[in-house]
PDB file of C-alpha atoms in Angstrom:
ATOM      1  CA  UNK M   1     -10.673  10.213  36.079  1.00  0.00           C
ATOM      2  CA  UNK M   2      -8.673  12.655  33.932  1.00  0.00           C
ATOM      3  CA  UNK M   3     -10.339  15.484  32.065  1.00  0.00           C
ATOM      4  CA  UNK M   4      -9.271  13.972  28.717  1.00  0.00           C
ATOM      5  CA  UNK M   5     -10.851  10.613  29.560  1.00  0.00           C
ATOM      6  CA  UNK M   6     -14.013  12.316  30.815  1.00  0.00           C
ATOM      7  CA  UNK M   7     -14.187  14.342  27.609  1.00  0.00           C
ATOM      8  CA  UNK M   8     -13.672  11.310  25.391  1.00  0.00           C
ATOM      9  CA  UNK M   9     -16.388   9.410  27.259  1.00  0.00           C
ATOM     10  CA  UNK M  10     -18.740  12.222  26.268  1.00  0.00           C
ATOM     11  CA  UNK M  11     -17.566  12.338  22.641  1.00  0.00           C
ATOM     12  CA  UNK M  12     -19.952  10.996  20.024  1.00  0.00           C
ATOM     13  CA  UNK M  13     -19.124   8.940  16.960  1.00  0.00           C
ATOM     14  CA  UNK M  14     -20.336  11.885  14.883  1.00  0.00           C
ATOM     15  CA  UNK M  15     -17.783  14.145  16.572  1.00  0.00           C
ATOM     16  CA  UNK M  16     -15.014  11.670  15.824  1.00  0.00           C
ATOM     17  CA  UNK M  17     -16.063  11.487  12.173  1.00  0.00           C
ATOM     18  CA  UNK M  18     -16.105  15.291  12.021  1.00  0.00           C
ATOM     19  CA  UNK M  19     -12.684  15.452  13.663  1.00  0.00           C
ATOM     20  CA  UNK M  20     -11.194  13.110  11.050  1.00  0.00           C
ATOM     21  CA  UNK M  21     -12.969  14.863   8.165  1.00  0.00           C
ATOM     22  CA  UNK M  22     -11.698  18.298   9.240  1.00  0.00           C
ATOM     23  CA  UNK M  23      -8.138  16.941   9.560  1.00  0.00           C
ATOM     24  CA  UNK M  24      -8.269  15.236   6.156  1.00  0.00           C
ATOM     25  CA  UNK M  25      -9.846  18.166   4.270  1.00  0.00           C
ATOM     26  CA  UNK M  26      -8.180  21.027   6.152  1.00  0.00           C
ATOM     27  CA  UNK M  27     -11.496  22.868   6.136  1.00  0.00           C
ATOM     28  CA  UNK M  28     -14.585  23.098   8.323  1.00  0.00           C
ATOM     29  CA  UNK M  29     -16.650  23.865   5.231  1.00  0.00           C
ATOM     30  CA  UNK M  30     -15.409  20.886   3.174  1.00  0.00           C
ATOM     31  CA  UNK M  31     -15.744  18.565   6.163  1.00  0.00           C
ATOM     32  CA  UNK M  32     -19.356  19.677   6.565  1.00  0.00           C
ATOM     33  CA  UNK M  33     -20.051  19.156   2.873  1.00  0.00           C
ATOM     34  CA  UNK M  34     -18.600  15.649   3.038  1.00  0.00           C
ATOM     35  CA  UNK M  35     -20.817  14.721   5.984  1.00  0.00           C
ATOM     36  CA  UNK M  36     -23.925  16.698   5.064  1.00  0.00           C
ATOM     37  CA  UNK M  37     -23.611  19.329   7.801  1.00  0.00           C
ATOM     38  CA  UNK M  38     -23.369  23.098   7.822  1.00  0.00           C
ATOM     39  CA  UNK M  39     -20.093  24.851   8.591  1.00  0.00           C
ATOM     40  CA  UNK M  40     -21.504  26.381  11.828  1.00  0.00           C
ATOM     41  CA  UNK M  41     -22.570  22.917  12.994  1.00  0.00           C
ATOM     42  CA  UNK M  42     -19.100  21.527  12.325  1.00  0.00           C
ATOM     43  CA  UNK M  43     -17.400  24.426  14.103  1.00  0.00           C
ATOM     44  CA  UNK M  44     -19.667  24.079  17.146  1.00  0.00           C
ATOM     45  CA  UNK M  45     -19.106  20.326  17.348  1.00  0.00           C
ATOM     46  CA  UNK M  46     -15.307  20.715  17.233  1.00  0.00           C
ATOM     47  CA  UNK M  47     -15.384  23.540  19.800  1.00  0.00           C
ATOM     48  CA  UNK M  48     -17.552  21.444  22.117  1.00  0.00           C
ATOM     49  CA  UNK M  49     -15.049  18.608  21.831  1.00  0.00           C
ATOM     50  CA  UNK M  50     -12.147  20.965  22.542  1.00  0.00           C
ATOM     51  CA  UNK M  51     -13.976  22.325  25.590  1.00  0.00           C
ATOM     52  CA  UNK M  52     -14.644  18.826  26.922  1.00  0.00           C
ATOM     53  CA  UNK M  53     -11.002  17.815  26.458  1.00  0.00           C
ATOM     54  CA  UNK M  54      -9.482  21.095  27.611  1.00  0.00           C
ATOM     55  CA  UNK M  55      -7.095  21.310  24.645  1.00  0.00           C
ATOM     56  CA  UNK M  56      -7.030  22.995  21.249  1.00  0.00           C
ATOM     57  CA  UNK M  57      -7.378  20.429  18.465  1.00  0.00           C
ATOM     58  CA  UNK M  58      -6.931  22.693  15.414  1.00  0.00           C
ATOM     59  CA  UNK M  59      -5.007  25.794  14.464  1.00  0.00           C
ATOM     60  CA  UNK M  60      -7.065  28.154  12.357  1.00  0.00           C
ATOM     61  CA  UNK M  61      -5.465  30.302   9.662  1.00  0.00           C
ATOM     62  CA  UNK M  62      -6.098  32.020   6.339  1.00  0.00           C
ATOM     63  CA  UNK M  63      -5.558  28.759   4.441  1.00  0.00           C
ATOM     64  CA  UNK M  64      -7.856  26.643   6.553  1.00  0.00           C
ATOM     65  CA  UNK M  65      -7.194  24.552   9.631  1.00  0.00           C
ATOM     66  CA  UNK M  66      -4.578  22.009  10.594  1.00  0.00           C
ATOM     67  CA  UNK M  67      -4.365  19.729  13.637  1.00  0.00           C
ATOM     68  CA  UNK M  68      -2.336  20.729  16.671  1.00  0.00           C
ATOM     69  CA  UNK M  69      -0.162  18.111  18.331  1.00  0.00           C
ATOM     70  CA  UNK M  70      -3.227  17.208  20.418  1.00  0.00           C
ATOM     71  CA  UNK M  71      -5.365  17.061  17.309  1.00  0.00           C
ATOM     72  CA  UNK M  72      -2.911  14.818  15.457  1.00  0.00           C
ATOM     73  CA  UNK M  73      -2.878  12.373  18.362  1.00  0.00           C
ATOM     74  CA  UNK M  74      -6.648  12.255  18.672  1.00  0.00           C
ATOM     75  CA  UNK M  75      -7.158  12.021  14.893  1.00  0.00           C
ATOM     76  CA  UNK M  76      -4.836   9.021  14.703  1.00  0.00           C
ATOM     77  CA  UNK M  77      -6.741   7.189  17.448  1.00  0.00           C
ATOM     78  CA  UNK M  78     -10.113   8.262  16.038  1.00  0.00           C
ATOM     79  CA  UNK M  79      -9.206   6.835  12.634  1.00  0.00           C
ATOM     80  CA  UNK M  80      -8.314   3.507  14.240  1.00  0.00           C
ATOM     81  CA  UNK M  81     -11.494   3.492  16.332  1.00  0.00           C
ATOM     82  CA  UNK M  82     -13.697   4.265  13.333  1.00  0.00           C
ATOM     83  CA  UNK M  83     -11.974   1.522  11.344  1.00  0.00           C
ATOM     84  CA  UNK M  84     -12.733  -0.941  14.138  1.00  0.00           C
ATOM     85  CA  UNK M  85     -16.376   0.126  14.129  1.00  0.00           C
ATOM     86  CA  UNK M  86     -16.438  -0.519  10.379  1.00  0.00           C
ATOM     87  CA  UNK M  87     -15.021  -3.989  11.009  1.00  0.00           C
ATOM     88  CA  UNK M  88     -17.715  -4.580  13.617  1.00  0.00           C
ATOM     89  CA  UNK M  89     -20.373  -3.645  11.063  1.00  0.00           C
ATOM     90  CA  UNK M  90     -18.803  -6.066   8.574  1.00  0.00           C
ATOM     91  CA  UNK M  91     -18.789  -8.832  11.179  1.00  0.00           C
ATOM     92  CA  UNK M  92     -22.479  -8.239  11.918  1.00  0.00           C
ATOM     93  CA  UNK M  93     -23.192  -8.310   8.193  1.00  0.00           C
ATOM     94  CA  UNK M  94     -21.304 -11.594   7.925  1.00  0.00           C
ATOM     95  CA  UNK M  95     -23.380 -13.069  10.733  1.00  0.00           C
ATOM     96  CA  UNK M  96     -26.600 -11.869   9.146  1.00  0.00           C
ATOM     97  CA  UNK M  97     -25.882 -12.960   5.568  1.00  0.00           C
ATOM     98  CA  UNK M  98     -23.091 -15.510   5.853  1.00  0.00           C
ATOM     99  CA  UNK M  99     -21.177 -13.964   2.964  1.00  0.00           C
ATOM    100  CA  UNK M 100     -21.175 -10.167   3.192  1.00  0.00           C
ATOM    101  CA  UNK M 101     -18.562  -7.643   4.191  1.00  0.00           C
ATOM    102  CA  UNK M 102     -15.792  -5.593   2.645  1.00  0.00           C
ATOM    103  CA  UNK M 103     -12.013  -6.034   2.375  1.00  0.00           C
ATOM    104  CA  UNK M 104      -9.707  -3.104   1.670  1.00  0.00           C
ATOM    105  CA  UNK M 105      -6.285  -4.285   0.516  1.00  0.00           C
ATOM    106  CA  UNK M 106      -3.223  -2.290  -0.427  1.00  0.00           C
ATOM    107  CA  UNK M 107      -1.142  -3.768  -3.222  1.00  0.00           C
ATOM    108  CA  UNK M 108       2.457  -3.355  -4.262  1.00  0.00           C
ATOM    109  CA  UNK M 109       3.785  -4.202  -7.723  1.00  0.00           C
ATOM    110  CA  UNK M 110       4.783  -7.785  -6.925  1.00  0.00           C
ATOM    111  CA  UNK M 111       1.234  -8.811  -5.978  1.00  0.00           C
ATOM    112  CA  UNK M 112      -0.628  -7.218  -8.856  1.00  0.00           C
ATOM    113  CA  UNK M 113      -0.080  -9.778 -11.632  1.00  0.00           C
ATOM    114  CA  UNK M 114      -1.485 -13.101 -10.408  1.00  0.00           C
ATOM    115  CA  UNK M 115      -1.501 -13.338  -6.596  1.00  0.00           C
ATOM    116  CA  UNK M 116      -4.114 -10.668  -5.914  1.00  0.00           C
ATOM    117  CA  UNK M 117      -6.430 -11.493  -8.853  1.00  0.00           C
ATOM    118  CA  UNK M 118      -6.253 -15.189  -7.992  1.00  0.00           C
ATOM    119  CA  UNK M 119      -7.116 -14.588  -4.350  1.00  0.00           C
ATOM    120  CA  UNK M 120     -10.010 -12.282  -5.274  1.00  0.00           C
ATOM    121  CA  UNK M 121     -11.392 -14.967  -7.595  1.00  0.00           C
ATOM    122  CA  UNK M 122     -11.182 -17.578  -4.825  1.00  0.00           C
ATOM    123  CA  UNK M 123     -12.824 -15.282  -2.300  1.00  0.00           C
ATOM    124  CA  UNK M 124     -15.670 -14.476  -4.679  1.00  0.00           C
ATOM    125  CA  UNK M 125     -16.283 -18.170  -5.251  1.00  0.00           C
ATOM    126  CA  UNK M 126     -16.705 -18.629  -1.489  1.00  0.00           C
ATOM    127  CA  UNK M 127     -18.301 -15.294  -0.595  1.00  0.00           C
ATOM    128  CA  UNK M 128     -19.790 -13.686  -3.690  1.00  0.00           C
ATOM    129  CA  UNK M 129     -21.225 -10.744  -1.757  1.00  0.00           C
ATOM    130  CA  UNK M 130     -17.906  -9.576  -0.324  1.00  0.00           C
ATOM    131  CA  UNK M 131     -16.635  -6.333  -1.862  1.00  0.00           C
ATOM    132  CA  UNK M 132     -12.853  -6.112  -2.353  1.00  0.00           C
ATOM    133  CA  UNK M 133     -11.393  -2.616  -2.661  1.00  0.00           C
ATOM    134  CA  UNK M 134      -7.850  -2.512  -4.065  1.00  0.00           C
ATOM    135  CA  UNK M 135      -5.586   0.458  -3.306  1.00  0.00           C
ATOM    136  CA  UNK M 136      -2.313   0.682  -5.287  1.00  0.00           C
ATOM    137  CA  UNK M 137       0.817   2.450  -4.166  1.00  0.00           C
ATOM    138  CA  UNK M 138       4.241   2.207  -2.584  1.00  0.00           C
ATOM    139  CA  UNK M 139       4.910   1.304   1.039  1.00  0.00           C
ATOM    140  CA  UNK M 140       5.296   4.929   2.110  1.00  0.00           C
ATOM    141  CA  UNK M 141       1.652   5.467   1.174  1.00  0.00           C
ATOM    142  CA  UNK M 142       0.157   2.099   2.068  1.00  0.00           C
ATOM    143  CA  UNK M 143       1.786   1.396   5.433  1.00  0.00           C
ATOM    144  CA  UNK M 144       0.479   4.587   7.115  1.00  0.00           C
ATOM    145  CA  UNK M 145      -2.973   3.708   5.759  1.00  0.00           C
ATOM    146  CA  UNK M 146      -2.623   0.248   7.280  1.00  0.00           C
ATOM    147  CA  UNK M 147      -1.524   1.695  10.628  1.00  0.00           C
ATOM    148  CA  UNK M 148      -4.542   3.964  10.915  1.00  0.00           C
ATOM    149  CA  UNK M 149      -6.976   1.227   9.923  1.00  0.00           C
ATOM    150  CA  UNK M 150      -7.799   2.425   6.414  1.00  0.00           C
ATOM    151  CA  UNK M 151      -6.497  -0.874   4.985  1.00  0.00           C
ATOM    152  CA  UNK M 152      -7.051  -4.412   6.229  1.00  0.00           C
ATOM    153  CA  UNK M 153      -3.719  -5.593   4.840  1.00  0.00           C
ATOM    154  CA  UNK M 154      -0.931  -4.810   2.380  1.00  0.00           C
ATOM    155  CA  UNK M 155       0.057  -7.466  -0.165  1.00  0.00           C
ATOM    156  CA  UNK M 156       3.385  -7.418  -1.997  1.00  0.00           C
ATOM    157  CA  UNK M 157       7.116  -7.508  -1.508  1.00  0.00           C
ATOM    158  CA  UNK M 158       7.825  -7.462   2.232  1.00  0.00           C
ATOM    159  CA  UNK M 159       9.778  -4.544   3.627  1.00  0.00           C
ATOM    160  CA  UNK M 160      13.188  -5.453   5.014  1.00  0.00           C
ATOM    161  CA  UNK M 161      13.590  -2.853   7.748  1.00  0.00           C
ATOM    162  CA  UNK M 162      11.187   0.064   7.472  1.00  0.00           C
ATOM    163  CA  UNK M 163       7.473   0.022   8.309  1.00  0.00           C
ATOM    164  CA  UNK M 164       7.779  -2.952  10.654  1.00  0.00           C
ATOM    165  CA  UNK M 165       6.558  -1.289  13.864  1.00  0.00           C
ATOM    166  CA  UNK M 166       3.146  -2.530  14.930  1.00  0.00           C
ATOM    167  CA  UNK M 167       2.756  -5.014  12.077  1.00  0.00           C
ATOM    168  CA  UNK M 168       3.000  -8.730  11.385  1.00  0.00           C
ATOM    169  CA  UNK M 169       4.565  -9.965   8.134  1.00  0.00           C
ATOM    170  CA  UNK M 170       3.435 -13.303   6.682  1.00  0.00           C
ATOM    171  CA  UNK M 171       5.657 -14.471   3.779  1.00  0.00           C
ATOM    172  CA  UNK M 172       3.907 -16.379   0.980  1.00  0.00           C
ATOM    173  CA  UNK M 173       6.672 -17.122  -1.548  1.00  0.00           C
ATOM    174  CA  UNK M 174      10.039 -15.873  -2.836  1.00  0.00           C
ATOM    175  CA  UNK M 175      10.281 -14.203  -6.204  1.00  0.00           C
ATOM    176  CA  UNK M 176      13.225 -13.332  -8.437  1.00  0.00           C
ATOM    177  CA  UNK M 177      13.630  -9.964 -10.125  1.00  0.00           C
ATOM    178  CA  UNK M 178      14.221  -9.835 -13.896  1.00  0.00           C
ATOM    179  CA  UNK M 179      15.610  -6.971 -15.985  1.00  0.00           C
ATOM    180  CA  UNK M 180      13.314  -6.270 -18.935  1.00  0.00           C
ATOM    181  CA  UNK M 181      13.883  -4.593 -22.283  1.00  0.00           C
ATOM    182  CA  UNK M 182      12.285  -4.576 -25.721  1.00  0.00           C
ATOM    183  CA  UNK M 183      13.191  -7.180 -28.349  1.00  0.00           C
ATOM    184  CA  UNK M 184      15.980  -5.672 -30.429  1.00  0.00           C
ATOM    185  CA  UNK M 185      17.329  -3.580 -27.562  1.00  0.00           C
ATOM    186  CA  UNK M 186      21.080  -2.822 -28.048  1.00  0.00           C
ATOM    187  CA  UNK M 187      21.877  -5.216 -25.176  1.00  0.00           C
ATOM    188  CA  UNK M 188      19.577  -7.999 -26.381  1.00  0.00           C
ATOM    189  CA  UNK M 189      22.202  -9.631 -28.637  1.00  0.00           C
ATOM    190  CA  UNK M 190      24.554 -10.242 -25.710  1.00  0.00           C
ATOM    191  CA  UNK M 191      24.643 -13.757 -24.295  1.00  0.00           C
ATOM    192  CA  UNK M 192      25.711 -12.570 -20.855  1.00  0.00           C
ATOM    193  CA  UNK M 193      25.693  -9.248 -19.052  1.00  0.00           C
ATOM    194  CA  UNK M 194      27.089  -7.886 -15.822  1.00  0.00           C
ATOM    195  CA  UNK M 195      25.740  -5.128 -13.630  1.00  0.00           C
ATOM    196  CA  UNK M 196      28.536  -2.963 -15.018  1.00  0.00           C
ATOM    197  CA  UNK M 197      27.001  -3.267 -18.496  1.00  0.00           C
ATOM    198  CA  UNK M 198      23.730  -1.901 -17.106  1.00  0.00           C
ATOM    199  CA  UNK M 199      25.225   1.318 -15.753  1.00  0.00           C
ATOM    200  CA  UNK M 200      25.350   2.752 -19.290  1.00  0.00           C
ATOM    201  CA  UNK M 201      21.591   2.498 -19.934  1.00  0.00           C
ATOM    202  CA  UNK M 202      18.649   4.515 -18.677  1.00  0.00           C
ATOM    203  CA  UNK M 203      16.209   2.843 -16.286  1.00  0.00           C
ATOM    204  CA  UNK M 204      12.589   2.945 -15.252  1.00  0.00           C
ATOM    205  CA  UNK M 205      12.804   2.587 -11.479  1.00  0.00           C
ATOM    206  CA  UNK M 206      10.292   2.428  -8.628  1.00  0.00           C
ATOM    207  CA  UNK M 207      10.364   5.318  -6.119  1.00  0.00           C
ATOM    208  CA  UNK M 208      13.308   5.621  -3.784  1.00  0.00           C
ATOM    209  CA  UNK M 209      11.283   4.609  -0.724  1.00  0.00           C
ATOM    210  CA  UNK M 210      10.432   1.181  -2.145  1.00  0.00           C
ATOM    211  CA  UNK M 211      12.164  -2.017  -1.060  1.00  0.00           C
ATOM    212  CA  UNK M 212      12.960  -2.989  -4.657  1.00  0.00           C
ATOM    213  CA  UNK M 213      14.652   0.349  -5.413  1.00  0.00           C
ATOM    214  CA  UNK M 214      16.820   0.121  -2.315  1.00  0.00           C
ATOM    215  CA  UNK M 215      17.749  -3.498  -3.091  1.00  0.00           C
ATOM    216  CA  UNK M 216      18.676  -2.643  -6.686  1.00  0.00           C
ATOM    217  CA  UNK M 217      20.872   0.226  -5.598  1.00  0.00           C
ATOM    218  CA  UNK M 218      22.511  -1.945  -2.927  1.00  0.00           C
ATOM    219  CA  UNK M 219      23.329  -4.628  -5.522  1.00  0.00           C
ATOM    220  CA  UNK M 220      25.136  -2.017  -7.632  1.00  0.00           C
ATOM    221  CA  UNK M 221      26.895  -0.488  -4.638  1.00  0.00           C
ATOM    222  CA  UNK M 222      28.027  -3.928  -3.453  1.00  0.00           C
ATOM    223  CA  UNK M 223      29.545  -4.461  -6.905  1.00  0.00           C
ATOM    224  CA  UNK M 224      31.442  -1.165  -6.592  1.00  0.00           C
ATOM    225  CA  UNK M 225      29.230   0.563  -9.158  1.00  0.00           C
ATOM    226  CA  UNK M 226      27.173   3.703  -9.334  1.00  0.00           C
ATOM    227  CA  UNK M 227      23.427   3.099  -8.859  1.00  0.00           C
ATOM    228  CA  UNK M 228      21.202   2.507 -11.899  1.00  0.00           C
ATOM    229  CA  UNK M 229      20.671   5.677 -13.937  1.00  0.00           C
ATOM    230  CA  UNK M 230      17.048   6.681 -13.362  1.00  0.00           C
ATOM    231  CA  UNK M 231      15.263   8.273 -16.313  1.00  0.00           C
ATOM    232  CA  UNK M 232      11.678   7.543 -15.224  1.00  0.00           C
ATOM    233  CA  UNK M 233      10.417   6.936 -11.699  1.00  0.00           C
ATOM    234  CA  UNK M 234       7.122   5.059 -11.841  1.00  0.00           C
ATOM    235  CA  UNK M 235       5.142   2.123 -10.451  1.00  0.00           C
ATOM    236  CA  UNK M 236       2.467   2.351 -13.165  1.00  0.00           C
ATOM    237  CA  UNK M 237       2.438  -0.960 -15.010  1.00  0.00           C
ATOM    238  CA  UNK M 238       0.656   0.353 -18.145  1.00  0.00           C
ATOM    239  CA  UNK M 239       3.071   3.293 -18.412  1.00  0.00           C
ATOM    240  CA  UNK M 240       6.168   1.225 -17.736  1.00  0.00           C
ATOM    241  CA  UNK M 241       5.099  -1.523 -20.137  1.00  0.00           C
ATOM    242  CA  UNK M 242       4.593   0.975 -22.976  1.00  0.00           C
ATOM    243  CA  UNK M 243       7.902   2.722 -22.312  1.00  0.00           C
ATOM    244  CA  UNK M 244       9.817  -0.552 -22.258  1.00  0.00           C
ATOM    245  CA  UNK M 245       8.262  -1.707 -25.521  1.00  0.00           C
ATOM    246  CA  UNK M 246       8.842   1.559 -27.388  1.00  0.00           C
ATOM    247  CA  UNK M 247      12.213   2.812 -26.120  1.00  0.00           C
ATOM    248  CA  UNK M 248      15.640   1.630 -25.025  1.00  0.00           C
ATOM    249  CA  UNK M 249      14.801   2.005 -21.343  1.00  0.00           C
ATOM    250  CA  UNK M 250      15.197  -1.048 -19.104  1.00  0.00           C
ATOM    251  CA  UNK M 251      13.280  -1.914 -15.963  1.00  0.00           C
ATOM    252  CA  UNK M 252      13.293  -4.338 -13.060  1.00  0.00           C
ATOM    253  CA  UNK M 253      10.098  -6.336 -12.502  1.00  0.00           C
ATOM    254  CA  UNK M 254       9.203  -9.288 -10.291  1.00  0.00           C
ATOM    255  CA  UNK M 255       9.230 -12.519 -12.305  1.00  0.00           C
ATOM    256  CA  UNK M 256       5.509 -13.114 -11.849  1.00  0.00           C
ATOM    257  CA  UNK M 257       4.586  -9.624 -13.013  1.00  0.00           C
ATOM    258  CA  UNK M 258       6.767 -10.024 -16.122  1.00  0.00           C
ATOM    259  CA  UNK M 259       5.520 -13.520 -17.009  1.00  0.00           C
ATOM    260  CA  UNK M 260       2.864 -12.524 -19.566  1.00  0.00           C
ATOM    261  CA  UNK M 261       5.159 -10.081 -21.359  1.00  0.00           C
ATOM    262  CA  UNK M 262       7.927 -12.668 -21.555  1.00  0.00           C
ATOM    263  CA  UNK M 263       5.648 -15.484 -22.748  1.00  0.00           C
ATOM    264  CA  UNK M 264       4.218 -13.383 -25.573  1.00  0.00           C
ATOM    265  CA  UNK M 265       7.639 -11.992 -26.557  1.00  0.00           C
ATOM    266  CA  UNK M 266       6.535  -8.390 -26.128  1.00  0.00           C
ATOM    267  CA  UNK M 267       9.479  -7.945 -23.769  1.00  0.00           C
ATOM    268  CA  UNK M 268      12.635  -9.942 -23.109  1.00  0.00           C
ATOM    269  CA  UNK M 269      14.644 -10.636 -19.961  1.00  0.00           C
ATOM    270  CA  UNK M 270      18.223  -9.467 -20.285  1.00  0.00           C
ATOM    271  CA  UNK M 271      20.807 -12.170 -19.447  1.00  0.00           C
ATOM    272  CA  UNK M 272      21.808 -10.983 -15.988  1.00  0.00           C
ATOM    273  CA  UNK M 273      20.791 -12.655 -12.720  1.00  0.00           C
ATOM    274  CA  UNK M 274      19.921 -10.745  -9.601  1.00  0.00           C
ATOM    275  CA  UNK M 275      19.709 -13.674  -7.230  1.00  0.00           C
ATOM    276  CA  UNK M 276      20.779 -11.465  -4.302  1.00  0.00           C
ATOM    277  CA  UNK M 277      17.491  -9.570  -4.711  1.00  0.00           C
ATOM    278  CA  UNK M 278      15.418 -12.725  -4.374  1.00  0.00           C
ATOM    279  CA  UNK M 279      12.917 -11.683  -1.739  1.00  0.00           C
ATOM    280  CA  UNK M 280       9.701 -12.661  -0.028  1.00  0.00           C
ATOM    281  CA  UNK M 281       6.275 -11.623  -1.236  1.00  0.00           C
ATOM    282  CA  UNK M 282       3.637 -11.715   1.449  1.00  0.00           C
ATOM    283  CA  UNK M 283       1.005 -10.005   3.545  1.00  0.00           C
ATOM    284  CA  UNK M 284       1.486  -7.267   6.133  1.00  0.00           C
ATOM    285  CA  UNK M 285      -1.138  -6.994   8.892  1.00  0.00           C
ATOM    286  CA  UNK M 286      -1.620  -4.790  11.940  1.00  0.00           C
ATOM    287  CA  UNK M 287      -0.455  -6.640  15.051  1.00  0.00           C
ATOM    288  CA  UNK M 288      -2.998  -5.011  17.357  1.00  0.00           C
ATOM    289  CA  UNK M 289      -6.178  -5.505  15.351  1.00  0.00           C
ATOM    290  CA  UNK M 290      -8.010  -8.742  14.477  1.00  0.00           C
ATOM    291  CA  UNK M 291      -9.284  -9.188  10.948  1.00  0.00           C
ATOM    292  CA  UNK M 292     -12.956  -9.124  10.107  1.00  0.00           C
ATOM    293  CA  UNK M 293     -14.396 -12.473   8.947  1.00  0.00           C
ATOM    294  CA  UNK M 294     -14.311 -11.372   5.295  1.00  0.00           C
ATOM    295  CA  UNK M 295     -10.714 -10.106   5.580  1.00  0.00           C
ATOM    296  CA  UNK M 296      -9.655 -13.336   7.285  1.00  0.00           C
ATOM    297  CA  UNK M 297     -11.247 -15.329   4.457  1.00  0.00           C
ATOM    298  CA  UNK M 298      -9.316 -13.220   1.958  1.00  0.00           C
ATOM    299  CA  UNK M 299      -6.054 -13.812   3.833  1.00  0.00           C
ATOM    300  CA  UNK M 300      -6.651 -17.562   3.631  1.00  0.00           C
ATOM    301  CA  UNK M 301      -7.299 -17.241  -0.110  1.00  0.00           C
ATOM    302  CA  UNK M 302      -4.017 -15.366  -0.515  1.00  0.00           C
ATOM    303  CA  UNK M 303      -2.161 -18.120   1.341  1.00  0.00           C
ATOM    304  CA  UNK M 304      -3.666 -20.826  -0.881  1.00  0.00           C
ATOM    305  CA  UNK M 305      -2.939 -18.990  -4.114  1.00  0.00           C
ATOM    306  CA  UNK M 306       0.579 -18.098  -2.936  1.00  0.00           C
ATOM    307  CA  UNK M 307       1.287 -21.732  -2.042  1.00  0.00           C
ATOM    308  CA  UNK M 308       0.219 -22.938  -5.489  1.00  0.00           C
ATOM    309  CA  UNK M 309       2.278 -20.199  -7.105  1.00  0.00           C
ATOM    310  CA  UNK M 310       5.465 -21.479  -5.542  1.00  0.00           C
ATOM    311  CA  UNK M 311       4.731 -25.040  -6.587  1.00  0.00           C
ATOM    312  CA  UNK M 312       3.311 -26.458  -3.367  1.00  0.00           C
TER     313      UNK M 312
END
């Protein structure tokens, strides 16, 4: 048996929690405060773990501590292990109550309008005691959280190439992208527009690491045009909605997200089709980790709501 395996067999769950807390806070003191322990107790626990493993887990400096290459590796596995223990607790709760548990779901823009709220409503009708925690962001934030077990799933526009290692993608429906502007926008009187017409206006765009941003830029490049001129980079729906209504900025939204604004006339869809950006909305799951009963029930609710949304 290797020294590392022997050391890990001796490690306690408390030590693993401390390890993760120190890595996430960059401080023995803040990690202790988060877990209700003194700084000397935290330091001793980490040093005992280092001694058992025979490696240094943290580098200590004037600005706090940061994981070594050994620490980063162990932290990543500890996060996954602690997430699995949390799932085990949820499963036991489900067995005891028949309807308990917690689901932590990351959401991208495309899922936020009707898919996610509809699935939450269905889940609550079946399991009213389940708590659903929603975490918003772009893939570059959500996918690492999914990989380390901090999220049960990510719901939204599926990534084409990046973030596919170690995950399973389950498409739910395809959704078109529409270009939005305010009523009375200088381009609103036109009966037809080309991508070339849209190079002269300022855009609200999602961050560069998002699938939608890359697809938009590719559509312009494929047409021999410069990419859309970014004035605001944001995935905040309230901010983007207000800017679109009160300025001459334009923005690209999934059809479902834009539906309410279009139906009420608060925003209009400019007459240009982006059929080449038609893409799948779905769920991304870790391939190496089964879902808890409550998360599996939520996945089934997403599939039902997604099927109805595409007319099935």
